[in-house]
Short mmCIF file of C-alpha atoms in Angstrom, two decimals:
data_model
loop_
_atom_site.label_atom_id
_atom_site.label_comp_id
_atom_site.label_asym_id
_atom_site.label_seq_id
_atom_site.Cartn_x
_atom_site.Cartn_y
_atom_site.Cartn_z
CA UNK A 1 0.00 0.00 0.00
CA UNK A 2 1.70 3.54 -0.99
CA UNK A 3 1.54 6.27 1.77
CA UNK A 4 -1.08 8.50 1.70
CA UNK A 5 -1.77 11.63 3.71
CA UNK A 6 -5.29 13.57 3.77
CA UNK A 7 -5.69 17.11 1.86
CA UNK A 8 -7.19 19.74 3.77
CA UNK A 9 -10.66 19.11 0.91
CA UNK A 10 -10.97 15.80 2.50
CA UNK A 11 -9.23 14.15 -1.00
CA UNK A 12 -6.84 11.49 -0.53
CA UNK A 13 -3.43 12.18 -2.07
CA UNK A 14 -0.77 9.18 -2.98
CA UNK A 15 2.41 10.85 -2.26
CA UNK A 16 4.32 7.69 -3.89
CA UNK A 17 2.49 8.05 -6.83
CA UNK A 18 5.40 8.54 -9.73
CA UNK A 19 4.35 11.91 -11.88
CA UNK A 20 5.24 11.69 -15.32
CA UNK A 21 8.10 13.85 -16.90
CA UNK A 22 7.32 16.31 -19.62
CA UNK A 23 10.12 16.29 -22.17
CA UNK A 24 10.17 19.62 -23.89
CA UNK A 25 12.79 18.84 -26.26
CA UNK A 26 10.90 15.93 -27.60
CA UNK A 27 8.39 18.68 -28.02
CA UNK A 28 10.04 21.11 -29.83
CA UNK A 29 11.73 18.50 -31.92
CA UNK A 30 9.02 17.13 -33.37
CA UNK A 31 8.26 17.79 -36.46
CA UNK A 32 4.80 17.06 -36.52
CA UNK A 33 4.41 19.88 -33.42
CA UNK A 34 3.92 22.76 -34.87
CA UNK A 35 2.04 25.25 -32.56
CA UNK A 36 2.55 25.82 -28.93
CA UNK A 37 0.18 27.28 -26.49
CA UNK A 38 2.07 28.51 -23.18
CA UNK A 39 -1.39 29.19 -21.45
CA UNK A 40 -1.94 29.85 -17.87
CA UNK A 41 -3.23 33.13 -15.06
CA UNK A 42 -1.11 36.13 -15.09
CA UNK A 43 2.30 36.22 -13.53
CA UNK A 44 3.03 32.79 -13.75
CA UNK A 45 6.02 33.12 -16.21
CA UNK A 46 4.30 32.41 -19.49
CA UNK A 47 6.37 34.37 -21.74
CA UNK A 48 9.51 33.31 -20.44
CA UNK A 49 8.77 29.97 -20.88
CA UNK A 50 7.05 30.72 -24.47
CA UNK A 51 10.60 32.81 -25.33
CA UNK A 52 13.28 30.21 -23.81
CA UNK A 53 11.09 27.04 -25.70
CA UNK A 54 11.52 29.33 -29.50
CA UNK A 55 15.50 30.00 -28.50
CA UNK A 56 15.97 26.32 -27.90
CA UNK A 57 13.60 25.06 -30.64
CA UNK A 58 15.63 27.94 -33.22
CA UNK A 59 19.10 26.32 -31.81
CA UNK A 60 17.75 22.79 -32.38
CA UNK A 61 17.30 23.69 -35.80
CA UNK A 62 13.68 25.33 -36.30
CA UNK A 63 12.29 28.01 -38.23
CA UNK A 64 10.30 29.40 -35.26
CA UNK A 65 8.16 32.64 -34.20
CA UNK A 66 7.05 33.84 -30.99
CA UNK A 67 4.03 35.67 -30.35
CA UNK A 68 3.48 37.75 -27.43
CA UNK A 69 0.58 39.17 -25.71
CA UNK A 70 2.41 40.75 -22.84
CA UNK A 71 2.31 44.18 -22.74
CA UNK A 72 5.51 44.70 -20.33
CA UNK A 73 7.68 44.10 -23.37
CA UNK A 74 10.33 41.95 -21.48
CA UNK A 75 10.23 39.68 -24.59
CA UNK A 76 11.47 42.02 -26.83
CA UNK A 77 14.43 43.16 -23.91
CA UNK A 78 15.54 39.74 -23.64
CA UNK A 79 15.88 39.40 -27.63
CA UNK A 80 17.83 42.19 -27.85
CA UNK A 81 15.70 43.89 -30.18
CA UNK A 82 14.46 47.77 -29.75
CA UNK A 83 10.83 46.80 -30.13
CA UNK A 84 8.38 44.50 -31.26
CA UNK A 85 5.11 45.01 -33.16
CA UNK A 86 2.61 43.16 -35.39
CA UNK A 87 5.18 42.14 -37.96
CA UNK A 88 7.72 39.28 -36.92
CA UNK A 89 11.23 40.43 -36.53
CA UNK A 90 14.19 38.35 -36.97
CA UNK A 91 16.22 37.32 -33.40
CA UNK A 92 19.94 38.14 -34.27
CA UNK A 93 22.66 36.22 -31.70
CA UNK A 94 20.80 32.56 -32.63
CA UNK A 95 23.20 30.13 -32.23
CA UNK A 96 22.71 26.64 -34.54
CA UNK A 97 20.96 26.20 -38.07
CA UNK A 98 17.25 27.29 -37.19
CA UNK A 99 15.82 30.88 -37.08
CA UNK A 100 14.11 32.69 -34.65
CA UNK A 101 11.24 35.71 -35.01
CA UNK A 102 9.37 37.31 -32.36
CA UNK A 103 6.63 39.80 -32.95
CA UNK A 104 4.10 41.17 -30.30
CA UNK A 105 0.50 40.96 -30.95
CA UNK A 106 -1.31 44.81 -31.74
CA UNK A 107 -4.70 44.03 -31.11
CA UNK A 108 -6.06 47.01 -32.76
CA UNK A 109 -4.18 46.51 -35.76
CA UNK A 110 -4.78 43.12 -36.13
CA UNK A 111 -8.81 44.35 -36.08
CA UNK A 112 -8.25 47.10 -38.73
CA UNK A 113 -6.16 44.15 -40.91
CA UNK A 114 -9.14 41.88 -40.69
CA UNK A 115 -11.59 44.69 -41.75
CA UNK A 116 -9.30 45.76 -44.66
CA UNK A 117 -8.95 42.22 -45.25
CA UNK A 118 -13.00 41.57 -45.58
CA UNK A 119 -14.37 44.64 -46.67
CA UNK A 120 -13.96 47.07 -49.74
CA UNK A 121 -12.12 50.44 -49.80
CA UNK A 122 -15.06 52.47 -48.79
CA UNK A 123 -16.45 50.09 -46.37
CA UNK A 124 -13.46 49.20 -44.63
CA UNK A 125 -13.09 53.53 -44.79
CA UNK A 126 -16.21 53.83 -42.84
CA UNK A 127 -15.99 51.30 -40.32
CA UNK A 128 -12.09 52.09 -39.27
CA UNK A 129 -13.34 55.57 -38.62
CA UNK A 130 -16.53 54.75 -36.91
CA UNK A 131 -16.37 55.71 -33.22
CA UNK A 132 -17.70 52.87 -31.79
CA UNK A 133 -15.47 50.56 -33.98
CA UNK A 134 -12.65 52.84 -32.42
CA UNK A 135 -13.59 51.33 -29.06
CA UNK A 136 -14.59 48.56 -29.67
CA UNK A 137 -11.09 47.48 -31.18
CA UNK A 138 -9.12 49.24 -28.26
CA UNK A 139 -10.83 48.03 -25.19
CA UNK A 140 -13.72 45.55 -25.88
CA UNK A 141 -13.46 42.92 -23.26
CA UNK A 142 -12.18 39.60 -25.17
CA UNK A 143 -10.77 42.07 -27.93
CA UNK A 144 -7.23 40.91 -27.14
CA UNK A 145 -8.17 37.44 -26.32
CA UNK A 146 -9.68 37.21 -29.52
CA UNK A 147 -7.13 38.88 -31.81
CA UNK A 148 -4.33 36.49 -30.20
CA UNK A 149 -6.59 33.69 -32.09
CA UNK A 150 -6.47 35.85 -35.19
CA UNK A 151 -3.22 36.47 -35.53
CA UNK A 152 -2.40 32.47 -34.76
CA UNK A 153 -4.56 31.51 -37.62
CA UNK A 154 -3.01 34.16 -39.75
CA UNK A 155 0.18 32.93 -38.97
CA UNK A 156 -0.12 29.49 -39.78
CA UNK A 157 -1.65 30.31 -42.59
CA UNK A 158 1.15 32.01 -44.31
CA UNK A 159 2.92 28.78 -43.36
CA UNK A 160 6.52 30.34 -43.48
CA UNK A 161 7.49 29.13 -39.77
CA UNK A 162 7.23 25.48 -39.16
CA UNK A 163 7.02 25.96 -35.30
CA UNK A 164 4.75 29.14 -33.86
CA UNK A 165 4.83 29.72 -30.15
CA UNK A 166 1.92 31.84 -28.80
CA UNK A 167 2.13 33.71 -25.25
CA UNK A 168 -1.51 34.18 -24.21
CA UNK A 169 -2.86 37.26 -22.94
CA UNK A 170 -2.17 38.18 -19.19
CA UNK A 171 -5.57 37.09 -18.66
CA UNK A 172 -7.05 36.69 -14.82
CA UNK A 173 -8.10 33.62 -15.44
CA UNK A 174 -6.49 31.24 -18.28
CA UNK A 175 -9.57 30.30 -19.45
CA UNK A 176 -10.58 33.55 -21.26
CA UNK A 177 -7.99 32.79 -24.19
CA UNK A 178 -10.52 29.64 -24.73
CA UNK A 179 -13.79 31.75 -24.31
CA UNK A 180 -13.17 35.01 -26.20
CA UNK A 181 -13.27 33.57 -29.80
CA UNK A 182 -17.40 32.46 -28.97
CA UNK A 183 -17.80 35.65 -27.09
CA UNK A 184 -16.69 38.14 -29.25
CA UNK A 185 -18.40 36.09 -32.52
CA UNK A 186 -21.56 35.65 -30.53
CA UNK A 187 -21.71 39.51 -29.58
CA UNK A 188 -20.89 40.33 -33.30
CA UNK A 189 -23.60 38.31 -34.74
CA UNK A 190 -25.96 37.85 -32.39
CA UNK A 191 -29.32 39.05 -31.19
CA UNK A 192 -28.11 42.39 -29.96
CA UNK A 193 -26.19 43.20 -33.11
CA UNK A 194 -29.80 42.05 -35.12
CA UNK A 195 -31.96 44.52 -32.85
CA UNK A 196 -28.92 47.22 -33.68
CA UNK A 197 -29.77 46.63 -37.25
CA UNK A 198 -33.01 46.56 -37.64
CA UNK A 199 -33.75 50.35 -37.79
CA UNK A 200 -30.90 51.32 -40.18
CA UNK A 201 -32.90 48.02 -42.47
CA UNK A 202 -36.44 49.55 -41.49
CA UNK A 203 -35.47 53.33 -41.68
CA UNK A 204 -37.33 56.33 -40.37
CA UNK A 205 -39.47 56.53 -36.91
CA UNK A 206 -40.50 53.32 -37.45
CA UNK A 207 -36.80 52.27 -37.21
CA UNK A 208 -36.25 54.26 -34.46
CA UNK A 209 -39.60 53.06 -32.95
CA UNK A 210 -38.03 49.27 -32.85
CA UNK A 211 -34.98 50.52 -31.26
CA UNK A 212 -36.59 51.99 -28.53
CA UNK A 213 -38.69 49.40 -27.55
CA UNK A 214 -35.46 46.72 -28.19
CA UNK A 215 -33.74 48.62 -25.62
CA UNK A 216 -36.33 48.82 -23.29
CA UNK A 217 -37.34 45.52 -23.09
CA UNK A 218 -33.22 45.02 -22.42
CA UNK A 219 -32.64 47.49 -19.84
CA UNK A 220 -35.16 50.29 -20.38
CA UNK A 221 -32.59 53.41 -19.68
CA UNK A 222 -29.86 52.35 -22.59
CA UNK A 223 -30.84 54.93 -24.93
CA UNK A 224 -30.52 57.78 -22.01
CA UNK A 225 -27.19 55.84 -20.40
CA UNK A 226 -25.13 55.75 -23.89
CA UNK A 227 -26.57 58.67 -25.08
CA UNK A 228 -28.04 59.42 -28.90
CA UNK A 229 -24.86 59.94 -30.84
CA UNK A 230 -23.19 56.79 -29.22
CA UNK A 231 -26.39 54.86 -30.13
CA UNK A 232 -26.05 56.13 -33.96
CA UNK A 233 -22.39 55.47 -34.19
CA UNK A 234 -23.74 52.01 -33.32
CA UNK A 235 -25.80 51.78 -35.88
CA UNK A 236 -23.52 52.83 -38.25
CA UNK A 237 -20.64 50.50 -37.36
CA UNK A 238 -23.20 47.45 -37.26
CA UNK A 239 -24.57 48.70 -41.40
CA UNK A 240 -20.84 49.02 -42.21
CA UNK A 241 -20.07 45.48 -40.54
CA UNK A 242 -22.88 43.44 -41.65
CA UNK A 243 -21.79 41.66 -44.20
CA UNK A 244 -18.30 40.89 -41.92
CA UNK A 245 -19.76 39.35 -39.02
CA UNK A 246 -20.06 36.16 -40.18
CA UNK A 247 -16.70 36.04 -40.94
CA UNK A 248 -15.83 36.45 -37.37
CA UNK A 249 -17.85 33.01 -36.26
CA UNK A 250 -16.30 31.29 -38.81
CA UNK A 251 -12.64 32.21 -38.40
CA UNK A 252 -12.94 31.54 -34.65
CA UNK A 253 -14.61 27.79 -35.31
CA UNK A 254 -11.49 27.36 -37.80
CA UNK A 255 -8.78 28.69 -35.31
CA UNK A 256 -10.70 26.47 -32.57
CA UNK A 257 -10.37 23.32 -34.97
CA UNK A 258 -6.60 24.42 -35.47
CA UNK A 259 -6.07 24.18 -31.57
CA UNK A 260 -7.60 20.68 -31.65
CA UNK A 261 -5.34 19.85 -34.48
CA UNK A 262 -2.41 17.23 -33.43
CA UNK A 263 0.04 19.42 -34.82
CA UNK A 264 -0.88 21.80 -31.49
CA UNK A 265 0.45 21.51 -28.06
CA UNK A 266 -0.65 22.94 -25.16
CA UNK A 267 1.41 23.92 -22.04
CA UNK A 268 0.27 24.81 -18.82
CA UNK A 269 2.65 27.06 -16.76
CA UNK A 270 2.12 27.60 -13.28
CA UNK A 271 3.94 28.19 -10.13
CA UNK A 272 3.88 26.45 -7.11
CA UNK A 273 1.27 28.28 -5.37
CA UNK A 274 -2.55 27.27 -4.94
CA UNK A 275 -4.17 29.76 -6.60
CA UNK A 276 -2.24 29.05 -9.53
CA UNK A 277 -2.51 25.79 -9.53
CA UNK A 278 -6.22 25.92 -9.21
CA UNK A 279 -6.23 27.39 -12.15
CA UNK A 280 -4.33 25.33 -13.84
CA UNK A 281 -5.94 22.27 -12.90
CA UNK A 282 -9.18 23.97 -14.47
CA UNK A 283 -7.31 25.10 -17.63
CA UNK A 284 -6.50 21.09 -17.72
CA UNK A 285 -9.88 20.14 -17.42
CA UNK A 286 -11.46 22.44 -19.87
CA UNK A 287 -8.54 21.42 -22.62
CA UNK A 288 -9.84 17.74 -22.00
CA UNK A 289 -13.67 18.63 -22.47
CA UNK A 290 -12.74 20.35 -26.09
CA UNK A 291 -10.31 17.80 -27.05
CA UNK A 292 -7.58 20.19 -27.05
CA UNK A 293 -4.02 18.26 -26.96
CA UNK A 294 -2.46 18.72 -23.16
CA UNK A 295 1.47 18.36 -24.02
CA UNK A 296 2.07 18.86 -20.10
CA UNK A 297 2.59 21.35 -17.21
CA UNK A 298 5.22 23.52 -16.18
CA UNK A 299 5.88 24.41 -12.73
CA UNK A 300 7.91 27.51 -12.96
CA UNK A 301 9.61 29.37 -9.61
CA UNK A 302 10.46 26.04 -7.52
CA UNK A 303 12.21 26.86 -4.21
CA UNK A 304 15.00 24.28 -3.25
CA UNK A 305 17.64 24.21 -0.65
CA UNK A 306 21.26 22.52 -0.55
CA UNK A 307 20.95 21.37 3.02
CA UNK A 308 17.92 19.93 2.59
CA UNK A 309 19.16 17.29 5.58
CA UNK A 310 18.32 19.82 7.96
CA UNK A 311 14.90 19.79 8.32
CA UNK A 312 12.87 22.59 9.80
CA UNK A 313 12.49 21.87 12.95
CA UNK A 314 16.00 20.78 13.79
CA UNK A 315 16.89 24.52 12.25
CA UNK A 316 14.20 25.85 14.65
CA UNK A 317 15.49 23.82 17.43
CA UNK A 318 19.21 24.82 16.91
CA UNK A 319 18.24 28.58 16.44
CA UNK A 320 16.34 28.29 20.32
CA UNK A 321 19.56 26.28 21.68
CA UNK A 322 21.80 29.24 19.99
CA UNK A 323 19.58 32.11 21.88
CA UNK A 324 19.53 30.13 25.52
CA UNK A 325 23.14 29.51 25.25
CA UNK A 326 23.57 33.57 24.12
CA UNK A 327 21.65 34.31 27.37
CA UNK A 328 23.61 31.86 29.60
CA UNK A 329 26.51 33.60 28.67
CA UNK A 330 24.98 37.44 28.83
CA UNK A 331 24.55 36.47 32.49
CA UNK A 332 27.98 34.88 33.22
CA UNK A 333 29.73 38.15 31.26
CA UNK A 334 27.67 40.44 33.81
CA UNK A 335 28.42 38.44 36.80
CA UNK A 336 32.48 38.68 35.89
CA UNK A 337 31.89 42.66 35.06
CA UNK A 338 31.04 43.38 38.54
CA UNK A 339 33.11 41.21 40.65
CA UNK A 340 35.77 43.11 38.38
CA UNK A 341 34.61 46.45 39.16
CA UNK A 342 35.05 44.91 43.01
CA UNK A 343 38.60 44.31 42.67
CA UNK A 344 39.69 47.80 40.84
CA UNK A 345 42.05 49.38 43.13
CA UNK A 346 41.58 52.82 44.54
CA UNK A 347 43.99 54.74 42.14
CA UNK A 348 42.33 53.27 38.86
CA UNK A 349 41.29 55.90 36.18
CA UNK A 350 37.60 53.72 36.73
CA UNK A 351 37.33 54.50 41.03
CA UNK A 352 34.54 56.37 41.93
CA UNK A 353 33.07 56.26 38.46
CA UNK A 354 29.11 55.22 38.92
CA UNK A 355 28.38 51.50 37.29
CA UNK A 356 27.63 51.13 33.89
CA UNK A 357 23.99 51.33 33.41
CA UNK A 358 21.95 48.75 30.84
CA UNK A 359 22.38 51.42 28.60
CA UNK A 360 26.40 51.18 28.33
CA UNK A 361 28.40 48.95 26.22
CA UNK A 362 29.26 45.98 28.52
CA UNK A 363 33.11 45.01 27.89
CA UNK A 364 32.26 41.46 26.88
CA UNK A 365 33.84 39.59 23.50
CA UNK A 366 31.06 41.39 21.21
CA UNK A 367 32.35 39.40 18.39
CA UNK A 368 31.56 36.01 19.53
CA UNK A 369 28.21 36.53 20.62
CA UNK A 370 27.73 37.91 16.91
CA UNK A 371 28.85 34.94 15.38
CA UNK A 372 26.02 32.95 17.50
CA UNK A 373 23.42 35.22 16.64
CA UNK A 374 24.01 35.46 13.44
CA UNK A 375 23.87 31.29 13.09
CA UNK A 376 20.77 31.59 14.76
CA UNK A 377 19.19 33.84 12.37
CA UNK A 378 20.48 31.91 9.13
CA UNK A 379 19.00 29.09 10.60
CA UNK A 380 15.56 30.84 10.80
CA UNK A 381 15.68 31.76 7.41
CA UNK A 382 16.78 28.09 6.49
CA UNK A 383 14.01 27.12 8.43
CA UNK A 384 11.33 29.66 6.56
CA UNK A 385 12.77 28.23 3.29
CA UNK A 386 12.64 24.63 4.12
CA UNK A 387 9.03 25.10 4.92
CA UNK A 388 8.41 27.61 1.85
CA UNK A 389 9.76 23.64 -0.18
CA UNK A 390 7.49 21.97 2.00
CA UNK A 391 4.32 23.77 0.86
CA UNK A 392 4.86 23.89 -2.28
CA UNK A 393 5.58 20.20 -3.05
CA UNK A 394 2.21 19.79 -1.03
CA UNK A 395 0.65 22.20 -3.15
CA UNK A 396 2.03 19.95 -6.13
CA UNK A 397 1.04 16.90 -4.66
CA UNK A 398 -2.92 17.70 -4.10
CA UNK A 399 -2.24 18.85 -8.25
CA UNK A 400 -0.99 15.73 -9.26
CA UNK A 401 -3.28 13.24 -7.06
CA UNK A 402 -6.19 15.12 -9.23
CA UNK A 403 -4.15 14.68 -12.93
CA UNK A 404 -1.93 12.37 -12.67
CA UNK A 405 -1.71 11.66 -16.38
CA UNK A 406 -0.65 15.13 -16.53
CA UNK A 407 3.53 14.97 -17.22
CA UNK A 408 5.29 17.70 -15.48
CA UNK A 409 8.69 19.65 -15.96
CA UNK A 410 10.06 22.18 -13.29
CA UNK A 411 12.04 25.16 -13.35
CA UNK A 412 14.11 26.37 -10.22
CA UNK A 413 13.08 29.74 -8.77
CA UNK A 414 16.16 31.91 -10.61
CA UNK A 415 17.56 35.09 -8.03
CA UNK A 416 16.48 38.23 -10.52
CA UNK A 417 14.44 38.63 -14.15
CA UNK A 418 15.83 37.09 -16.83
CA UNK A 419 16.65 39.62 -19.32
CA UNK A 420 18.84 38.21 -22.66
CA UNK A 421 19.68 35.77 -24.73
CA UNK A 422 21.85 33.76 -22.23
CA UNK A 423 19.44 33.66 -19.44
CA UNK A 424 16.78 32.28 -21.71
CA UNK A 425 18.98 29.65 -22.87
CA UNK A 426 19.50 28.47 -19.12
CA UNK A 427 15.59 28.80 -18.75
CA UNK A 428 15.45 26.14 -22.14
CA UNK A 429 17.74 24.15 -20.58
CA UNK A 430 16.10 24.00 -17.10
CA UNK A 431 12.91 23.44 -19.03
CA UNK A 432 14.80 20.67 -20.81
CA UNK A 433 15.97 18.53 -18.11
CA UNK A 434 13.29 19.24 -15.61
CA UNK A 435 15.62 20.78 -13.05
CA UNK A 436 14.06 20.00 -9.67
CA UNK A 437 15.90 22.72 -7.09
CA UNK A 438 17.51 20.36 -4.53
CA UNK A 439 15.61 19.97 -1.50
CA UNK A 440 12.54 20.09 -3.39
CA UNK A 441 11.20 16.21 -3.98
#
């Protein structure tokens, strides 16, 4: 029987239970691989991971391009290139026989390129100057989500890379990169964008006759919320756009068959913690409900310690021992201080001076009592650490007793932000050979 300890849920978790090892560079080799989804909540370390898995893939011989969402532009730093936009830009400093681009996604002008792409001169005129299309391609909740999809499918159409590695948005939750493709297409051509329609199709009071009683039955103060003029820009965006929405279902059903292709892989990244991990395990679940192919999960940040040995509590214990001893001696240094002021003869430069109060330095061997304090505290803070390893390979553990089909690789908490081409080569490498921090299990 393996050994199993409870979760604080009430679930049983096998702690003996052997979790399978994601190879990445199986991944990226493959030939047949060629998208990658680093997906997972914000601040996890997605594009990292998505930049170090294109340097590695590029060095290992690939034609590769990385597409970023993230807006804090690290991706571009760590490339060594000034800036990144919607066109791909070649990596220079690649070592090997593949190539490497990088491009970050601009979500507005990826929307004006599909309406340029769909719609004639003077349509596509009208619409890119229509205020509410202004907004709505800036700021529309799912807009970024959304474009990421169209500029993967755009991508792989042009089929000039034979490996594309896509960021996701820093999303709250990892599932909106799923949901935004149905939202945005159902918003676009749905009921709401049918009632918008119908008076520009009717015309004249009657139009305007529908629309009021549309929005009332919806919420019955739109018209006096948005305002008149924001209610005809509508209008006029949705008679610009109505032969293009459509388009918008049916590119997000083809990009959502192109994730469920084999050729995709999808990668969870996550770090240690529960929240994230909780997500995670969600993001897992929802890939396997739409047949979405799970490549594996990396845990990025992992805390580790080189005396793992010392446990704890035995650090704990020897910091207390440390302190009693420190106070043993405090009180055998003030015992010897005043039997020496006792014995001072008369002449001495010290007779007839008052005692030294608590205040005063005390003329004891400062240095050595240093030494023991300051053993004391490192052992605290190996203690704090040792129990930082401790949680998180729990946290792991309740993970992996819910998917353990799920093959995992983990990357060792690094000291600072990794910001060129050398650091994400070590991040590849970690990636590579799954490189468990020692002291973590």
């Amino acid at each position: 029987m393996t050994a199993r300890t409870k979760a604080g849920s009430g679930a049983d978790i096998d702690a003996a239970a052997p979790v399978p090892a994601l190879d990445t560079d199986a991944l990226i080799d493959d030939p047949g691989i060629r998208i990658i989804v680093c997906c997972g909540s914000g601040g996890v370390g997605k594009t990292t991971t998505a930049a170090a898995l294109g340097v590695r893939a590029a060095e290992r011989g690939r034609k590769v391009v990385v597409l970023t969402i993230d807006p804090a532009r690290r991706l571009a730093q760590s490339m060594g290139i000034d800036s990144l936009d919607n066109v791909p830009r070649r990596v220079k400093g690649i070592e090997g026989s593949g190539e490497l681009h990088a491009m970050m996604l601009d979500m507005k002008r990826t929307f004006d390129e599909i309406v340029e792409a769909h719609a004639d001169g003077e349509r596509a005129r009208a619409i890119l100057e229509n205020p509410f299309y202004q907004s709505l391609s800036a700021g529309f909740a799912g807009t970024q989500e959304y474009m990421a999809m169209e500029k993967l499918g755009q991508l792989r159409a042009r089929d000039e890379w034979d490996l594309i590695v896509v960021d996701t948005p820093p999303s709250r939750s990892a599932l909106d990169f799923l949901d935004a493709p149905k939202r945005l297409g159902s918003f676009l051509d749905g009921k709401f964008i049918k009632l918008l329609m119908a008076p520009a199709k009717m015309g004249g009071r009657a139009g305007m006759k529908f629309l009021n009683v549309g929005m009332s039955m919806m919420t019955g103060t739109l018209g006096k919320l948005l305002g008149g003029q924001f209610l005809r820009d509508v209008q006029t965006f949705v008679a610009a756009m109505d032969t293009m929405f459509g388009g918008f279902r049916t590119r997000a059903d083809a990009t959502y068959k192109l994730l469920q292709a084999p050729g995709t892989a999808f990668l969870v990244v996550a770090t240690p913690e529960r929240d994230a991990l909780r997500e995670a395990a969600y993001f897992v679940e929802r890939l396997a409900a739409e047949d979405m192919p799970l490549a594996g999960l990396v845990l990025n940040r992992v805390h580790g310690s080189d005396a793992a040995r010392l446990s704890a509590e035995r650090a704990l214990d020897g910091a207390e021992r440390l302190d009693a001893e420190n106070l043993e001696t405090d009180g055998i240094v003030d015992q010897a201080a005043g039997k020496a002021g006792l014995r001072e003869p008369a002449d001495s430069p010290a007779a007839g001076r008052a005692p030294a109060t608590d205040s005063e330095p005390r003329p004891v061997s400062a240095a050595a009592v240093t030494t023991e304090e300051l053993t004391a505290g490192l052992l605290r803070l190996h203690a704090e650490r040792m129990q930082v390893v401790a949680r998180e390979q729990d946290t792991r553990d309740r993970f992996t007793a819910l998917h353990p089909e799920v093959a995992v690789t983990t990357v060792a908490a690094l000291p600072g932000d990794v910001h060129d081409l050398s650091g994400l080569r070590a991040i590849g490498e970690r990636l590579a050979t799954g490189s468990t921090p020692a002291g973590a299990v």
